[in-house]
Amino acid sequence: MKKFYFDVHMHLDLYKDTKNIINHILQYKSYTIAVTNLPYLYDRAMKKYGEHKYIRFALGLHPELIEQYPEQIPLFFDRLENCRYIGEIGLDFSKTTSRSKLLQTDTFEKIIRACNKYGNKILSIHSRKAEKEVIDIIGAEFNGKIILHWYSGNMSELNRAIKNNYYFSINGDMLTTKKGRDIVNKIPLDRILIESDAPFTKDTRNTYSIMYIENIVSELSYIKKLEKNEMFHILKRNFIRLLK
Protein backbone atom coordinates (compact mmCIF):
# COMPACT_ATOMS: atom_id res chain seq x y z
CA MET A 1 0.00 0.00 0.00
CA LYS A 2 1.28 3.47 -0.87
CA LYS A 3 1.92 5.46 2.30
CA PHE A 4 -0.18 8.55 2.89
CA TYR A 5 1.53 11.21 4.99
CA PHE A 6 0.03 14.22 6.74
CA ASP A 7 0.75 16.56 9.64
CA VAL A 8 -2.14 18.61 11.03
CA HIS A 9 -0.11 20.82 13.38
CA MET A 10 3.41 22.10 12.75
CA HIS A 11 5.05 25.54 12.91
CA LEU A 12 6.68 25.74 9.49
CA ASP A 13 7.41 29.46 9.79
CA LEU A 14 9.57 29.00 12.91
CA TYR A 15 12.35 27.14 11.09
CA LYS A 16 15.36 28.92 9.59
CA ASP A 17 15.41 26.53 6.60
CA THR A 18 11.71 26.80 5.80
CA LYS A 19 12.16 26.60 2.04
CA ASN A 20 14.14 23.36 2.32
CA ILE A 21 11.45 21.90 4.58
CA ILE A 22 8.75 22.92 2.09
CA ASN A 23 10.65 21.05 -0.62
CA HIS A 24 10.94 18.01 1.68
CA ILE A 25 7.19 18.07 2.37
CA LEU A 26 6.40 18.37 -1.34
CA GLN A 27 8.79 15.53 -2.18
CA TYR A 28 6.88 13.17 0.12
CA LYS A 29 3.49 14.63 -0.79
CA SER A 30 2.68 15.08 2.88
CA TYR A 31 -0.49 17.10 3.48
CA THR A 32 0.50 19.72 6.04
CA ILE A 33 -1.39 22.27 8.11
CA ALA A 34 1.19 24.90 9.08
CA VAL A 35 -0.20 26.73 12.09
CA THR A 36 0.87 30.26 13.02
CA ASN A 37 0.92 32.05 16.37
CA LEU A 38 -0.24 35.57 15.42
CA PRO A 39 -2.01 37.19 12.45
CA TYR A 40 1.05 39.17 11.37
CA LEU A 41 3.03 35.90 11.28
CA TYR A 42 0.28 34.34 9.17
CA ASP A 43 0.42 37.32 6.79
CA ARG A 44 4.20 37.09 6.56
CA ALA A 45 4.16 33.34 5.89
CA MET A 46 1.50 33.69 3.20
CA LYS A 47 3.43 36.49 1.51
CA LYS A 48 6.81 34.77 1.74
CA TYR A 49 5.86 31.16 1.01
CA GLY A 50 2.30 31.19 -0.32
CA GLU A 51 0.31 27.97 -0.50
CA HIS A 52 1.36 24.76 -2.17
CA LYS A 53 -0.65 21.72 -3.16
CA TYR A 54 0.27 19.94 0.07
CA ILE A 55 0.66 22.88 2.46
CA ARG A 56 -1.94 25.17 4.01
CA PHE A 57 -1.12 27.93 6.48
CA ALA A 58 -3.55 28.38 9.37
CA LEU A 59 -4.53 31.71 10.92
CA GLY A 60 -3.44 31.71 14.56
CA LEU A 61 -3.73 33.66 17.80
CA HIS A 62 -1.80 31.74 20.42
CA PRO A 63 -3.20 32.08 23.96
CA GLU A 64 0.28 32.49 25.44
CA LEU A 65 0.83 35.60 23.29
CA ILE A 66 -2.54 37.37 23.56
CA GLU A 67 -1.61 39.60 26.51
CA GLN A 68 1.69 40.61 24.89
CA TYR A 69 0.12 41.36 21.49
CA PRO A 70 -3.43 42.67 22.11
CA GLU A 71 -3.29 44.70 18.88
CA GLN A 72 -3.28 41.40 16.99
CA ILE A 73 -6.77 40.43 18.19
CA PRO A 74 -8.75 42.68 15.78
CA LEU A 75 -6.41 41.64 12.95
CA PHE A 76 -7.32 38.02 13.63
CA PHE A 77 -11.04 38.72 13.32
CA ASP A 78 -10.49 40.78 10.15
CA ARG A 79 -9.00 37.71 8.46
CA LEU A 80 -11.12 34.98 10.04
CA GLU A 81 -13.99 34.78 7.55
CA ASN A 82 -11.68 34.06 4.61
CA CYS A 83 -9.52 31.41 6.32
CA ARG A 84 -10.65 27.80 6.56
CA TYR A 85 -7.71 26.59 8.67
CA ILE A 86 -7.52 28.18 12.13
CA GLY A 87 -4.74 27.62 14.63
CA GLU A 88 -3.02 27.74 16.87
CA ILE A 89 -5.76 29.10 19.11
CA GLY A 90 -7.23 28.12 22.48
CA LEU A 91 -6.62 28.62 26.18
CA ASP A 92 -3.55 28.22 28.39
CA PHE A 93 -4.09 28.44 32.15
CA SER A 94 -0.60 27.38 33.23
CA LYS A 95 1.19 29.56 35.80
CA THR A 96 3.02 31.75 33.30
CA THR A 97 -0.15 32.82 31.49
CA SER A 98 -2.85 32.62 34.17
CA ARG A 99 -2.99 36.40 34.63
CA SER A 100 -4.39 36.76 31.10
CA LYS A 101 -7.13 34.20 31.77
CA LEU A 102 -10.02 36.66 31.32
CA LEU A 103 -8.65 38.10 28.07
CA GLN A 104 -7.92 34.62 26.75
CA THR A 105 -11.40 33.36 27.60
CA ASP A 106 -13.20 36.37 26.15
CA THR A 107 -11.19 36.15 22.93
CA PHE A 108 -11.63 32.38 22.57
CA GLU A 109 -15.39 32.64 23.12
CA LYS A 110 -15.59 35.26 20.36
CA ILE A 111 -13.51 33.09 18.02
CA ILE A 112 -15.77 30.08 18.54
CA ARG A 113 -18.91 32.18 18.03
CA ALA A 114 -17.51 33.61 14.80
CA CYS A 115 -16.39 30.20 13.52
CA ASN A 116 -19.82 28.77 14.29
CA LYS A 117 -21.36 31.61 12.30
CA TYR A 118 -19.10 31.15 9.26
CA GLY A 119 -19.09 27.34 9.40
CA ASN A 120 -16.90 24.62 7.86
CA LYS A 121 -13.66 25.70 9.54
CA ILE A 122 -10.96 23.38 10.87
CA LEU A 123 -9.60 24.48 14.26
CA SER A 124 -6.38 23.32 15.94
CA ILE A 125 -6.83 23.95 19.65
CA HIS A 126 -4.33 24.47 22.47
CA SER A 127 -5.85 23.54 25.86
CA ARG A 128 -3.04 23.27 28.44
CA LYS A 129 -4.44 23.33 32.00
CA ALA A 130 -7.75 24.55 30.52
CA GLU A 131 -9.31 21.44 28.99
CA LYS A 132 -12.64 21.81 30.80
CA GLU A 133 -13.02 25.45 29.83
CA VAL A 134 -12.10 24.77 26.19
CA ILE A 135 -14.69 21.98 25.92
CA ASP A 136 -17.32 24.07 27.74
CA ILE A 137 -16.85 26.93 25.26
CA ILE A 138 -16.80 24.80 22.10
CA GLY A 139 -19.65 22.54 23.16
CA ALA A 140 -21.08 19.52 21.34
CA GLU A 141 -22.63 21.19 18.29
CA PHE A 142 -19.72 23.05 16.72
CA ASN A 143 -20.33 24.00 13.09
CA GLY A 144 -16.99 22.74 11.79
CA LYS A 145 -14.14 20.44 12.85
CA ILE A 146 -12.23 20.54 16.15
CA ILE A 147 -8.74 19.13 16.66
CA LEU A 148 -7.45 19.08 20.22
CA HIS A 149 -3.70 19.42 19.72
CA TRP A 150 -1.40 17.59 22.18
CA TYR A 151 -4.21 16.85 24.65
CA SER A 152 -2.79 16.40 28.17
CA GLY A 153 -5.86 16.70 30.40
CA ASN A 154 -7.68 14.17 32.54
CA MET A 155 -9.75 11.21 31.38
CA SER A 156 -13.06 12.80 32.36
CA GLU A 157 -12.58 15.75 30.00
CA LEU A 158 -11.16 13.40 27.37
CA ASN A 159 -14.41 11.43 27.48
CA ARG A 160 -16.41 14.63 27.03
CA ALA A 161 -14.34 15.61 24.01
CA ILE A 162 -14.74 12.13 22.50
CA LYS A 163 -18.52 12.32 22.95
CA ASN A 164 -18.45 15.70 21.18
CA ASN A 165 -16.71 14.05 18.20
CA TYR A 166 -13.56 16.13 18.42
CA TYR A 167 -10.37 14.91 16.76
CA PHE A 168 -7.07 14.53 18.62
CA SER A 169 -3.68 15.14 17.03
CA ILE A 170 -0.95 12.90 18.43
CA ASN A 171 2.79 13.63 18.38
CA GLY A 172 5.84 11.57 19.24
CA ASP A 173 6.49 13.19 22.62
CA MET A 174 3.01 12.19 23.80
CA LEU A 175 3.83 8.55 23.10
CA THR A 176 6.92 8.57 25.34
CA THR A 177 4.90 8.99 28.57
CA LYS A 178 2.51 6.60 30.30
CA LYS A 179 -0.16 9.28 30.52
CA GLY A 180 0.17 10.06 26.82
CA ARG A 181 -0.12 6.39 25.87
CA ASP A 182 -3.13 5.98 28.18
CA ILE A 183 -4.78 8.94 26.43
CA VAL A 184 -4.10 7.44 23.00
CA ASN A 185 -5.47 4.08 24.15
CA LYS A 186 -8.72 5.78 25.13
CA ILE A 187 -9.20 7.71 21.87
CA PRO A 188 -11.31 5.87 19.27
CA LEU A 189 -9.42 4.98 16.09
CA ASP A 190 -11.63 7.21 13.95
CA ARG A 191 -10.72 10.30 16.01
CA ILE A 192 -6.92 10.05 15.77
CA LEU A 193 -4.81 12.38 13.63
CA ILE A 194 -1.05 12.94 13.50
CA GLU A 195 0.90 16.10 14.31
CA SER A 196 4.57 16.89 14.74
CA ASP A 197 4.18 20.20 16.62
CA ALA A 198 7.57 20.92 15.08
CA PRO A 199 9.86 22.46 16.22
CA PHE A 200 8.54 22.02 19.79
CA THR A 201 8.88 18.23 20.01
CA LYS A 202 12.18 16.59 20.91
CA ASP A 203 13.03 15.10 17.52
CA THR A 204 12.01 18.14 15.46
CA ARG A 205 13.91 20.94 17.20
CA ASN A 206 16.71 21.19 14.67
CA THR A 207 15.07 19.97 11.49
CA TYR A 208 11.92 18.41 10.09
CA SER A 209 11.68 14.96 8.53
CA ILE A 210 8.79 12.83 7.31
CA MET A 211 10.47 9.97 9.17
CA TYR A 212 9.12 11.61 12.34
CA ILE A 213 5.59 11.07 11.01
CA GLU A 214 6.49 7.52 9.98
CA ASN A 215 7.70 6.77 13.52
CA ILE A 216 4.46 8.06 15.06
CA VAL A 217 2.46 5.71 12.83
CA SER A 218 4.69 2.81 13.91
CA GLU A 219 4.18 3.62 17.58
CA LEU A 220 0.42 4.12 17.18
CA SER A 221 0.09 0.77 15.43
CA TYR A 222 1.93 -0.87 18.33
CA ILE A 223 -0.26 0.80 20.98
CA LYS A 224 -3.48 0.05 19.10
CA LYS A 225 -2.31 -3.50 18.24
CA LEU A 226 -2.72 -3.05 14.49
CA GLU A 227 -0.59 -3.72 11.45
CA LYS A 228 1.24 -0.59 10.37
CA ASN A 229 -0.41 -0.57 6.93
CA GLU A 230 -3.82 -0.75 8.58
CA MET A 231 -2.91 2.19 10.81
CA PHE A 232 -1.86 4.19 7.75
CA HIS A 233 -5.20 3.37 6.11
CA ILE A 234 -7.21 4.44 9.17
CA LEU A 235 -5.28 7.71 9.48
CA LYS A 236 -5.76 8.48 5.80
CA ARG A 237 -9.50 7.91 6.15
CA ASN A 238 -9.62 10.18 9.21
CA PHE A 239 -7.73 12.97 7.44
CA ILE A 240 -9.97 12.82 4.38
CA ARG A 241 -13.04 12.96 6.63
CA LEU A 242 -11.56 15.97 8.45
CA LEU A 243 -11.35 17.92 5.19
CA LYS A 244 -14.88 17.14 3.99
Coordinates of C-alpha atoms in Angstrom, one line a residue:
M1 CA 0.0 0.0 0.0
K2 CA 1.3 3.5 -0.9
K3 CA 1.9 5.5 2.3
F4 CA -0.2 8.5 2.9
Y5 CA 1.5 11.2 5.0
F6 CA 0.0 14.2 6.7
D7 CA 0.8 16.6 9.6
V8 CA -2.1 18.6 11.0
H9 CA -0.1 20.8 13.4
M10 CA 3.4 22.1 12.7
H11 CA 5.1 25.5 12.9
L12 CA 6.7 25.7 9.5
D13 CA 7.4 29.5 9.8
L14 CA 9.6 29.0 12.9
Y15 CA 12.3 27.1 11.1
K16 CA 15.4 28.9 9.6
D17 CA 15.4 26.5 6.6
T18 CA 11.7 26.8 5.8
K19 CA 12.2 26.6 2.0
N20 CA 14.1 23.4 2.3
I21 CA 11.5 21.9 4.6
I22 CA 8.8 22.9 2.1
N23 CA 10.6 21.0 -0.6
H24 CA 10.9 18.0 1.7
I25 CA 7.2 18.1 2.4
L26 CA 6.4 18.4 -1.3
Q27 CA 8.8 15.5 -2.2
Y28 CA 6.9 13.2 0.1
K29 CA 3.5 14.6 -0.8
S30 CA 2.7 15.1 2.9
Y31 CA -0.5 17.1 3.5
T32 CA 0.5 19.7 6.0
I33 CA -1.4 22.3 8.1
A34 CA 1.2 24.9 9.1
V35 CA -0.2 26.7 12.1
T36 CA 0.9 30.3 13.0
N37 CA 0.9 32.1 16.4
L38 CA -0.2 35.6 15.4
P39 CA -2.0 37.2 12.4
Y40 CA 1.1 39.2 11.4
L41 CA 3.0 35.9 11.3
Y42 CA 0.3 34.3 9.2
D43 CA 0.4 37.3 6.8
R44 CA 4.2 37.1 6.6
A45 CA 4.2 33.3 5.9
M46 CA 1.5 33.7 3.2
K47 CA 3.4 36.5 1.5
K48 CA 6.8 34.8 1.7
Y49 CA 5.9 31.2 1.0
G50 CA 2.3 31.2 -0.3
E51 CA 0.3 28.0 -0.5
H52 CA 1.4 24.8 -2.2
K53 CA -0.7 21.7 -3.2
Y54 CA 0.3 19.9 0.1
I55 CA 0.7 22.9 2.5
R56 CA -1.9 25.2 4.0
F57 CA -1.1 27.9 6.5
A58 CA -3.5 28.4 9.4
L59 CA -4.5 31.7 10.9
G60 CA -3.4 31.7 14.6
L61 CA -3.7 33.7 17.8
H62 CA -1.8 31.7 20.4
P63 CA -3.2 32.1 24.0
E64 CA 0.3 32.5 25.4
L65 CA 0.8 35.6 23.3
I66 CA -2.5 37.4 23.6
E67 CA -1.6 39.6 26.5
Q68 CA 1.7 40.6 24.9
Y69 CA 0.1 41.4 21.5
P70 CA -3.4 42.7 22.1
E71 CA -3.3 44.7 18.9
Q72 CA -3.3 41.4 17.0
I73 CA -6.8 40.4 18.2
P74 CA -8.7 42.7 15.8
L75 CA -6.4 41.6 12.9
F76 CA -7.3 38.0 13.6
F77 CA -11.0 38.7 13.3
D78 CA -10.5 40.8 10.2
R79 CA -9.0 37.7 8.5
L80 CA -11.1 35.0 10.0
E81 CA -14.0 34.8 7.5
N82 CA -11.7 34.1 4.6
C83 CA -9.5 31.4 6.3
R84 CA -10.6 27.8 6.6
Y85 CA -7.7 26.6 8.7
I86 CA -7.5 28.2 12.1
G87 CA -4.7 27.6 14.6
E88 CA -3.0 27.7 16.9
I89 CA -5.8 29.1 19.1
G90 CA -7.2 28.1 22.5
L91 CA -6.6 28.6 26.2
D92 CA -3.5 28.2 28.4
F93 CA -4.1 28.4 32.1
S94 CA -0.6 27.4 33.2
K95 CA 1.2 29.6 35.8
T96 CA 3.0 31.7 33.3
T97 CA -0.2 32.8 31.5
S98 CA -2.9 32.6 34.2
R99 CA -3.0 36.4 34.6
S100 CA -4.4 36.8 31.1
K101 CA -7.1 34.2 31.8
L102 CA -10.0 36.7 31.3
L103 CA -8.6 38.1 28.1
Q104 CA -7.9 34.6 26.7
T105 CA -11.4 33.4 27.6
D106 CA -13.2 36.4 26.2
T107 CA -11.2 36.1 22.9
F108 CA -11.6 32.4 22.6
E109 CA -15.4 32.6 23.1
K110 CA -15.6 35.3 20.4
I111 CA -13.5 33.1 18.0
I112 CA -15.8 30.1 18.5
R113 CA -18.9 32.2 18.0
A114 CA -17.5 33.6 14.8
C115 CA -16.4 30.2 13.5
N116 CA -19.8 28.8 14.3
K117 CA -21.4 31.6 12.3
Y118 CA -19.1 31.1 9.3
G119 CA -19.1 27.3 9.4
N120 CA -16.9 24.6 7.9
K121 CA -13.7 25.7 9.5
I122 CA -11.0 23.4 10.9
L123 CA -9.6 24.5 14.3
S124 CA -6.4 23.3 15.9
I125 CA -6.8 24.0 19.7
H126 CA -4.3 24.5 22.5
S127 CA -5.8 23.5 25.9
R128 CA -3.0 23.3 28.4
K129 CA -4.4 23.3 32.0
A130 CA -7.7 24.5 30.5
E131 CA -9.3 21.4 29.0
K132 CA -12.6 21.8 30.8
E133 CA -13.0 25.5 29.8
V134 CA -12.1 24.8 26.2
I135 CA -14.7 22.0 25.9
D136 CA -17.3 24.1 27.7
I137 CA -16.9 26.9 25.3
I138 CA -16.8 24.8 22.1
G139 CA -19.7 22.5 23.2
A140 CA -21.1 19.5 21.3
E141 CA -22.6 21.2 18.3
F142 CA -19.7 23.1 16.7
N143 CA -20.3 24.0 13.1
G144 CA -17.0 22.7 11.8
K145 CA -14.1 20.4 12.9
I146 CA -12.2 20.5 16.1
I147 CA -8.7 19.1 16.7
L148 CA -7.5 19.1 20.2
H149 CA -3.7 19.4 19.7
W150 CA -1.4 17.6 22.2
Y151 CA -4.2 16.8 24.7
S152 CA -2.8 16.4 28.2
G153 CA -5.9 16.7 30.4
N154 CA -7.7 14.2 32.5
M155 CA -9.7 11.2 31.4
S156 CA -13.1 12.8 32.4
E157 CA -12.6 15.7 30.0
L158 CA -11.2 13.4 27.4
N159 CA -14.4 11.4 27.5
R160 CA -16.4 14.6 27.0
A161 CA -14.3 15.6 24.0
I162 CA -14.7 12.1 22.5
K163 CA -18.5 12.3 23.0
N164 CA -18.4 15.7 21.2
N165 CA -16.7 14.1 18.2
Y166 CA -13.6 16.1 18.4
Y167 CA -10.4 14.9 16.8
F168 CA -7.1 14.5 18.6
S169 CA -3.7 15.1 17.0
I170 CA -1.0 12.9 18.4
N171 CA 2.8 13.6 18.4
G172 CA 5.8 11.6 19.2
D173 CA 6.5 13.2 22.6
M174 CA 3.0 12.2 23.8
L175 CA 3.8 8.6 23.1
T176 CA 6.9 8.6 25.3
T177 CA 4.9 9.0 28.6
K178 CA 2.5 6.6 30.3
K179 CA -0.2 9.3 30.5
G180 CA 0.2 10.1 26.8
R181 CA -0.1 6.4 25.9
D182 CA -3.1 6.0 28.2
I183 CA -4.8 8.9 26.4
V184 CA -4.1 7.4 23.0
N185 CA -5.5 4.1 24.2
K186 CA -8.7 5.8 25.1
I187 CA -9.2 7.7 21.9
P188 CA -11.3 5.9 19.3
L189 CA -9.4 5.0 16.1
D190 CA -11.6 7.2 13.9
R191 CA -10.7 10.3 16.0
I192 CA -6.9 10.0 15.8
L193 CA -4.8 12.4 13.6
I194 CA -1.0 12.9 13.5
E195 CA 0.9 16.1 14.3
S196 CA 4.6 16.9 14.7
D197 CA 4.2 20.2 16.6
A198 CA 7.6 20.9 15.1
P199 CA 9.9 22.5 16.2
F200 CA 8.5 22.0 19.8
T201 CA 8.9 18.2 20.0
K202 CA 12.2 16.6 20.9
D203 CA 13.0 15.1 17.5
T204 CA 12.0 18.1 15.5
R205 CA 13.9 20.9 17.2
N206 CA 16.7 21.2 14.7
T207 CA 15.1 20.0 11.5
Y208 CA 11.9 18.4 10.1
S209 CA 11.7 15.0 8.5
I210 CA 8.8 12.8 7.3
M211 CA 10.5 10.0 9.2
Y212 CA 9.1 11.6 12.3
I213 CA 5.6 11.1 11.0
E214 CA 6.5 7.5 10.0
N215 CA 7.7 6.8 13.5
I216 CA 4.5 8.1 15.1
V217 CA 2.5 5.7 12.8
S218 CA 4.7 2.8 13.9
E219 CA 4.2 3.6 17.6
L220 CA 0.4 4.1 17.2
S221 CA 0.1 0.8 15.4
Y222 CA 1.9 -0.9 18.3
I223 CA -0.3 0.8 21.0
K224 CA -3.5 0.0 19.1
K225 CA -2.3 -3.5 18.2
L226 CA -2.7 -3.0 14.5
E227 CA -0.6 -3.7 11.5
K228 CA 1.2 -0.6 10.4
N229 CA -0.4 -0.6 6.9
E230 CA -3.8 -0.8 8.6
M231 CA -2.9 2.2 10.8
F232 CA -1.9 4.2 7.7
H233 CA -5.2 3.4 6.1
I234 CA -7.2 4.4 9.2
L235 CA -5.3 7.7 9.5
K236 CA -5.8 8.5 5.8
R237 CA -9.5 7.9 6.1
N238 CA -9.6 10.2 9.2
F239 CA -7.7 13.0 7.4
I240 CA -10.0 12.8 4.4
R241 CA -13.0 13.0 6.6
L242 CA -11.6 16.0 8.5
L243 CA -11.3 17.9 5.2
K244 CA -14.9 17.1 4.0

